[in-house]
mmCIF file of C-alpha atoms and ligand atoms in Angstrom:
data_model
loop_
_atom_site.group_PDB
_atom_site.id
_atom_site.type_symbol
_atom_site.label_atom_id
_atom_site.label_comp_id
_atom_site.label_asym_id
_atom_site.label_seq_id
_atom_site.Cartn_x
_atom_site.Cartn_y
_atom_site.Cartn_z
ATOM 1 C CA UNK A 1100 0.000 0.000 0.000
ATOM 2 C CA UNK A 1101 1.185 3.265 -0.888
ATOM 3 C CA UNK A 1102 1.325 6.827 0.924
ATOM 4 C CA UNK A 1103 -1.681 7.867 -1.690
ATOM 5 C CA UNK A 1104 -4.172 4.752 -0.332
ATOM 6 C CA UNK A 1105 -3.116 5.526 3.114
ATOM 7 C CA UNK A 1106 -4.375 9.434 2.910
ATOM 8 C CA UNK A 1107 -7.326 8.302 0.846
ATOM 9 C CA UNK A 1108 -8.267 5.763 3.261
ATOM 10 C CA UNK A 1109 -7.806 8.533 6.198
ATOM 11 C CA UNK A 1110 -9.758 11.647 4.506
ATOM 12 C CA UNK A 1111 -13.403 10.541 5.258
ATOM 13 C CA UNK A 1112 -11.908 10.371 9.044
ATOM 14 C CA UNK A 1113 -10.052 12.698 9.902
ATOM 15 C CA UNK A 1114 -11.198 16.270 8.480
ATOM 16 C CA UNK A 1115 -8.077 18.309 10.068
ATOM 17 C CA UNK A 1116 -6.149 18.921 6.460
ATOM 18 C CA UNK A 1117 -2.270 20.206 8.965
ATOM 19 C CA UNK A 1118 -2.971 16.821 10.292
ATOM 20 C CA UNK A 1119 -3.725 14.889 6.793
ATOM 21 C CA UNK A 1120 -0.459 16.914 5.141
ATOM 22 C CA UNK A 1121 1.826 16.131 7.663
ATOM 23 C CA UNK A 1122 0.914 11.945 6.978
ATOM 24 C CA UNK A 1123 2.109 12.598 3.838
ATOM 25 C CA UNK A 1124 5.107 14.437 4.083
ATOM 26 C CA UNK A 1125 6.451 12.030 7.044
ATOM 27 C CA UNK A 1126 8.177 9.083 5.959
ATOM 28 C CA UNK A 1127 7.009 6.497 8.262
ATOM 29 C CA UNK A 1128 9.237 3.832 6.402
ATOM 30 C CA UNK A 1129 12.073 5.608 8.643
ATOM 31 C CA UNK A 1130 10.721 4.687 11.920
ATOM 32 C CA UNK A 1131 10.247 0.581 11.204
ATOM 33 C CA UNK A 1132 12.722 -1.585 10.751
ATOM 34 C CA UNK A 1133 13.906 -2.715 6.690
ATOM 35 C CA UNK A 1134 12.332 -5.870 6.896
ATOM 36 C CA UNK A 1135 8.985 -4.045 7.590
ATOM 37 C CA UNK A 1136 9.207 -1.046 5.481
ATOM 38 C CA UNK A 1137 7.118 -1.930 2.678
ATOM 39 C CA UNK A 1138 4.034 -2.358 5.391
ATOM 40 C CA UNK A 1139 4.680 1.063 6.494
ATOM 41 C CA UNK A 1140 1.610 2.611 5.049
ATOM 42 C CA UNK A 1141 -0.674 0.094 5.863
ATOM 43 C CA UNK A 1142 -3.025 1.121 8.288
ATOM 44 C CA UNK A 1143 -1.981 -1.316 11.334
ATOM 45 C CA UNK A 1144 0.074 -1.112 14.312
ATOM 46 C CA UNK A 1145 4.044 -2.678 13.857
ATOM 47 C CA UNK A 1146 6.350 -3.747 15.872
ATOM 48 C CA UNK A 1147 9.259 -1.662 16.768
ATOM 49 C CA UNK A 1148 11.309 -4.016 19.217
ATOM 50 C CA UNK A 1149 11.878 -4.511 23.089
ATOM 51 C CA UNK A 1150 8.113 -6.132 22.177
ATOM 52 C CA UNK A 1151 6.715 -2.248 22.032
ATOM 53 C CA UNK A 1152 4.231 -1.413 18.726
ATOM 54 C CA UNK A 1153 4.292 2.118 16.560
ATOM 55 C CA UNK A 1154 0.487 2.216 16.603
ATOM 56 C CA UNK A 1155 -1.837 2.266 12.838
ATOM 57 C CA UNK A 1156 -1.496 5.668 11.339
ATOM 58 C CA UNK A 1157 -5.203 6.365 11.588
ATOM 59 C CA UNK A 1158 -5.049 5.967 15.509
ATOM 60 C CA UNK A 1159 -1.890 8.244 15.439
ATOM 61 C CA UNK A 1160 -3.504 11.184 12.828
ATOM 62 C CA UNK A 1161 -6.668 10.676 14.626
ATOM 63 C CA UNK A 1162 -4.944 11.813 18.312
ATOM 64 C CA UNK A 1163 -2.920 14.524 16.797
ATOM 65 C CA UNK A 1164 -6.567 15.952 15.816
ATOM 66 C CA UNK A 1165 -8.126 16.086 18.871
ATOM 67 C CA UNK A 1166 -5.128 17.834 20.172
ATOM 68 C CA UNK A 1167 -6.020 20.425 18.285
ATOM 69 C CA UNK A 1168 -2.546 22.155 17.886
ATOM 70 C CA UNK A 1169 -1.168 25.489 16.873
ATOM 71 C CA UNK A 1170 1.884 26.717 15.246
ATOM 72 C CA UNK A 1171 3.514 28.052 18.784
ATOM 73 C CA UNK A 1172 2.274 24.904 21.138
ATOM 74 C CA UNK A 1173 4.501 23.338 22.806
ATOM 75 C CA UNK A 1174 4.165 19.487 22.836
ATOM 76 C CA UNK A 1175 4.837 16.676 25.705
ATOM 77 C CA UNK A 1176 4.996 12.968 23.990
ATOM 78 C CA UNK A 1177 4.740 10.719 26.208
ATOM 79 C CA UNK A 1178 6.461 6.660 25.127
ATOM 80 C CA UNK A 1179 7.730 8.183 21.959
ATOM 81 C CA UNK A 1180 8.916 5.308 20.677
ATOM 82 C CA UNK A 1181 9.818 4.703 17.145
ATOM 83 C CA UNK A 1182 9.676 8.655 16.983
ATOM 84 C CA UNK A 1183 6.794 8.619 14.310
ATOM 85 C CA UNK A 1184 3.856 10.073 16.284
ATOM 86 C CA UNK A 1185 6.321 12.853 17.685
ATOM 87 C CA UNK A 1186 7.159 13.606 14.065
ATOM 88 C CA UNK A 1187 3.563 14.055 13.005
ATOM 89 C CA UNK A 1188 3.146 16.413 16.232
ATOM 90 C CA UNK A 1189 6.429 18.081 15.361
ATOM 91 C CA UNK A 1190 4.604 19.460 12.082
ATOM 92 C CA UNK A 1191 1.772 20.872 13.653
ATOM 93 C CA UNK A 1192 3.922 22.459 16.496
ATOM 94 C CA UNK A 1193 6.530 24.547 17.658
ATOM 95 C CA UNK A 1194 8.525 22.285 19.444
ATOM 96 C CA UNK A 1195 8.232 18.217 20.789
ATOM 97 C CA UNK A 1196 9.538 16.824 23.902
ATOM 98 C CA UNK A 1197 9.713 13.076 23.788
ATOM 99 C CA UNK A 1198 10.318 10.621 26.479
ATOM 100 C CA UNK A 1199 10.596 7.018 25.905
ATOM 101 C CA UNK A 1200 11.465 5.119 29.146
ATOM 102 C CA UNK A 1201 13.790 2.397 26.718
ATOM 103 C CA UNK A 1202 17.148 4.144 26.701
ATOM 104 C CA UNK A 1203 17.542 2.022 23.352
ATOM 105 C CA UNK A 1204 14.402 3.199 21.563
ATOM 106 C CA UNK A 1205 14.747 6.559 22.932
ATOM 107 C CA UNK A 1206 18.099 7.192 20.536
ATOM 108 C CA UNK A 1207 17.051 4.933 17.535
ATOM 109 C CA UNK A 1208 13.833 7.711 17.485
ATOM 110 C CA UNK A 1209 16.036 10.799 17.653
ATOM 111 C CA UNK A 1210 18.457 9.184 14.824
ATOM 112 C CA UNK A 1211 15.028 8.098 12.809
ATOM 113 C CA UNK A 1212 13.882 11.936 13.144
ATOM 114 C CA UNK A 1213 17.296 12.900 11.923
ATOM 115 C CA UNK A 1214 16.996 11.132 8.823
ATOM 116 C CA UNK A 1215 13.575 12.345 8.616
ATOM 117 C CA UNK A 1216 15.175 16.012 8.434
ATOM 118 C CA UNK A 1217 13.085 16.759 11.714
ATOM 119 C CA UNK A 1218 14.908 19.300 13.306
ATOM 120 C CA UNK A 1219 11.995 20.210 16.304
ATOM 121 C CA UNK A 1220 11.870 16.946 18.502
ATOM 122 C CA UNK A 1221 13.699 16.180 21.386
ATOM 123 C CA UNK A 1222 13.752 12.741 22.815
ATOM 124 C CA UNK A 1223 14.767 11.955 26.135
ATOM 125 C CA UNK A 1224 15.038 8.561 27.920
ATOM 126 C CA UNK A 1225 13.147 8.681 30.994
ATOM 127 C CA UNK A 1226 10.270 7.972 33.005
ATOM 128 C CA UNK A 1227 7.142 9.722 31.122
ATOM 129 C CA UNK A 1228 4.598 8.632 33.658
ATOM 130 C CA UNK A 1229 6.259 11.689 36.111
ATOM 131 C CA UNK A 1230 5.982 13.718 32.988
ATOM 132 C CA UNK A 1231 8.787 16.021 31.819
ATOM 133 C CA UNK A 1232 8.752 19.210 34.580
ATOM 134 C CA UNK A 1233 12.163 21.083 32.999
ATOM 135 C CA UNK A 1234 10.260 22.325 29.935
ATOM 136 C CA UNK A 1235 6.327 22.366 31.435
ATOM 137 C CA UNK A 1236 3.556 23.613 31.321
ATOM 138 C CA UNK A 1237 2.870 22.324 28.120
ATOM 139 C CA UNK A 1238 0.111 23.069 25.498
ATOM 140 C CA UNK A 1239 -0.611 19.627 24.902
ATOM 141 C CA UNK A 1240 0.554 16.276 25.814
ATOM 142 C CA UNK A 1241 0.207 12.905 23.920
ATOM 143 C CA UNK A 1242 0.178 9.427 25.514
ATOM 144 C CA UNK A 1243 0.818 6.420 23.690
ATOM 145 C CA UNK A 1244 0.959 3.778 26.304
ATOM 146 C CA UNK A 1245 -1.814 2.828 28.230
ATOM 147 C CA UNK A 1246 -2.412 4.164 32.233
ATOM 148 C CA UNK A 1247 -4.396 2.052 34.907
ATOM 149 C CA UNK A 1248 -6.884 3.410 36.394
ATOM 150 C CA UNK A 1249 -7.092 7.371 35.354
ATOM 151 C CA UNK A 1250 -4.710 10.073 33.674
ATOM 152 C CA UNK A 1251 -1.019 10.397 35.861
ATOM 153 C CA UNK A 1252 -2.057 13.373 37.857
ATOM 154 C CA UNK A 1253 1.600 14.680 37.312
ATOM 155 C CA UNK A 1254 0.630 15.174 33.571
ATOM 156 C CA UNK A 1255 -2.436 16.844 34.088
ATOM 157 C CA UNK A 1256 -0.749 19.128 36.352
ATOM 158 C CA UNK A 1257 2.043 19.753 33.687
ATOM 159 C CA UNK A 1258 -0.849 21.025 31.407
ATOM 160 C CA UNK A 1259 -0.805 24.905 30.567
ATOM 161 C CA UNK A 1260 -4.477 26.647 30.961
ATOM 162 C CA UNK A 1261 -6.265 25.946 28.033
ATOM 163 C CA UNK A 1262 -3.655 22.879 27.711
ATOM 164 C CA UNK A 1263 -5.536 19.421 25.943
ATOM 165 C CA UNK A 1264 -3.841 16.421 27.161
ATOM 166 C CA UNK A 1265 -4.656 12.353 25.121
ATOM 167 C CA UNK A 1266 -4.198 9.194 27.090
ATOM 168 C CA UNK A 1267 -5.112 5.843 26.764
ATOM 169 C CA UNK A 1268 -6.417 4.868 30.177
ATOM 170 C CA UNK A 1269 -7.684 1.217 31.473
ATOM 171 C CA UNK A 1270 -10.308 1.149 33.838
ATOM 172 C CA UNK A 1271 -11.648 -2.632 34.830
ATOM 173 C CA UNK A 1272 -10.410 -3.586 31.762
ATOM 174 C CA UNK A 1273 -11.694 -1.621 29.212
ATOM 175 C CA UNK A 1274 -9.637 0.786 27.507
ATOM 176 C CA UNK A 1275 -10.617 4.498 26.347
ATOM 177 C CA UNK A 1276 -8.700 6.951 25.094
ATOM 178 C CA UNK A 1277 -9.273 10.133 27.537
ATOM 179 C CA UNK A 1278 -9.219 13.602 26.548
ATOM 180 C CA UNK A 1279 -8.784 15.985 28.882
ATOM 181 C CA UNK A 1280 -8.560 20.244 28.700
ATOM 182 C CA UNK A 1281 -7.129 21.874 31.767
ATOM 183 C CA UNK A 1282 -8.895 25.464 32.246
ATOM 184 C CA UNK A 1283 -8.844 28.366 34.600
ATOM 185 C CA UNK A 1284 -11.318 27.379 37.182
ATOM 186 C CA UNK A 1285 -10.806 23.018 36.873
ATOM 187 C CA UNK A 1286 -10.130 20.387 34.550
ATOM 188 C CA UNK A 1287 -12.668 19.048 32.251
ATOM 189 C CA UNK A 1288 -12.251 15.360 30.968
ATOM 190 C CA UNK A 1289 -13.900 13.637 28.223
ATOM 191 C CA UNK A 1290 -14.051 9.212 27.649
ATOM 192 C CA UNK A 1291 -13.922 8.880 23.763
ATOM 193 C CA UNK A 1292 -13.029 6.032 21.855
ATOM 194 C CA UNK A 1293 -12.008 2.348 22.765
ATOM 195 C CA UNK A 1294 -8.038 1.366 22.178
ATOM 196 C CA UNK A 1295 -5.509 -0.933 22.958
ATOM 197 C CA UNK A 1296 -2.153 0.720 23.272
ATOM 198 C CA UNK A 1297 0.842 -1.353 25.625
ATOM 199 C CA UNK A 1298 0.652 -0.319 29.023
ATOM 200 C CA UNK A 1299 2.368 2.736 30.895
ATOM 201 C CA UNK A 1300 5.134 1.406 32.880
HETATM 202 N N1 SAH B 2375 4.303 6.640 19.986
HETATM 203 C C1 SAH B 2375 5.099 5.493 19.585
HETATM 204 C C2 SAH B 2375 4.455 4.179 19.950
HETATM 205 C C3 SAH B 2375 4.791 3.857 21.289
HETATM 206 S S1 SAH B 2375 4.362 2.319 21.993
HETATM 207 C C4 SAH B 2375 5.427 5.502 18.126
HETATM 208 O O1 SAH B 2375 4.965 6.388 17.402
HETATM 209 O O2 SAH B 2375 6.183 4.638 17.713
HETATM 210 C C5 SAH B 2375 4.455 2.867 23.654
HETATM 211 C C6 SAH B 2375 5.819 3.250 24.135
HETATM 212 O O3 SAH B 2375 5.692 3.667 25.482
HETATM 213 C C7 SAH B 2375 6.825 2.103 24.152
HETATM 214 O O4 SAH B 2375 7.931 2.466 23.370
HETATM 215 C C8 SAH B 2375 7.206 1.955 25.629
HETATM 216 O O5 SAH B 2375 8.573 1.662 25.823
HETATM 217 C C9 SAH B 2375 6.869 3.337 26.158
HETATM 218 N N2 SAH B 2375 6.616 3.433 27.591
HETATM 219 C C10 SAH B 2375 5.943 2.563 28.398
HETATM 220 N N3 SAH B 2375 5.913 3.034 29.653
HETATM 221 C C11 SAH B 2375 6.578 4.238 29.650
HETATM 222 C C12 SAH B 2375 6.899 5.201 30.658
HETATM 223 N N4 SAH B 2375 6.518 5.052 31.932
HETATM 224 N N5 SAH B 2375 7.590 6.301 30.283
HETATM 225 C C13 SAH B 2375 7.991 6.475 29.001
HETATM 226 N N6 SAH B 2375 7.727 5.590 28.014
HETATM 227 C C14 SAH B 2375 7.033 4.482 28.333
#
């Protein structure tokens, strides 16, 4: 399948045309490994190693939507990765701050966002359930790896005000993504649609 299928197969989906034009103009053969590359715009998850998943472009261009981004934000990713959902954010932001808690996966994403001539995305190895404090508030943060129970508080309190935050979250087994936007006066949280992501660890 080619990049043209995938974007065709996307449009009646997702309406956001930043968030359409940056699925085409980021590689995604970049962030799977050369025995996988010519499944790279086929709309599933792959593997990426350390038995982790980059999740099915649709999912990915989907969350980047509801995020709702502007040219200034500034972006926590949270289990970057392969790197490829931080380089679709990276085109609809200012600047990305990844953390991937595989010290392994953490650098093969910043060298995969190299070669992708991504010059906005910074990838750190860490623990992303604790969030990223040096560089909050953010304007948005992105979670790609499921959380028990509810959002990490310590992300929602790294939102800005008017800051939109999209988790994955498992509650007695079933598995939502939750949106939540962080205002002046509270924090308002929305249940939206059912995933499977690998859990936060
Ligand atoms: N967004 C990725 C897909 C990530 S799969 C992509 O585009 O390729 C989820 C990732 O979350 C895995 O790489 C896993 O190692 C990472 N992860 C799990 N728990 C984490 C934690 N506590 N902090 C940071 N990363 C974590």
């Amino acid at each position: 399948m080619e990049r043209e299928e995938l974007l065709a197969s996307l449009r009646p989906r997702v309406t956001d045309e930043r968030v359409l034009a940056a699925v085409a103009d980021v590689p995604r053969e970049l962030f799977v490994a050369p025995a996988l590359q010519r499944m790279a715009y086929v709309d599933r998850p792959l593997p990426i190693g350390g038995g982790q998943t980059i999740s099915q472009p649709s999912l990915v261009a989907r969350m980047c939507e509801l995020l709702d981004l502007s040219d200034d934000d500034i972006v926590l990713d949270v289990g970057s990765g392969s790197g490829y959902h931080a380089a679709l954010l990276s085109r609809l932001c200012r600047h990305v701050y990844g953390i991937e808690l595989d010290p392994e996966l953490a650098e093969q994403a910043a060298r995969s966002l190299t070669l992708a001539g991504i010059e906005n995305v910074t990838v750190v190895a860490g623990d992303g359930a604790a969030g990223l404090p040096e560089h909050a508030p953010y304007d948005a943060i992105n979670v790609a790896a499921t959380a028990s129970g509810e959002v990490p508080a310590a992300l929602e309190g790294q939102l800005a005000i008017g800051g939109r935050l999209i988790a994955p979250v498992d509650c007695d087994g079933r598995e939502h993504l939750h949106f939540v936007r962080r205002r002046a006066d509270g924090v308002e949280r929305t249940l939206l649609d059912a995933v499977r992501f690998v859990p936060l660890r």
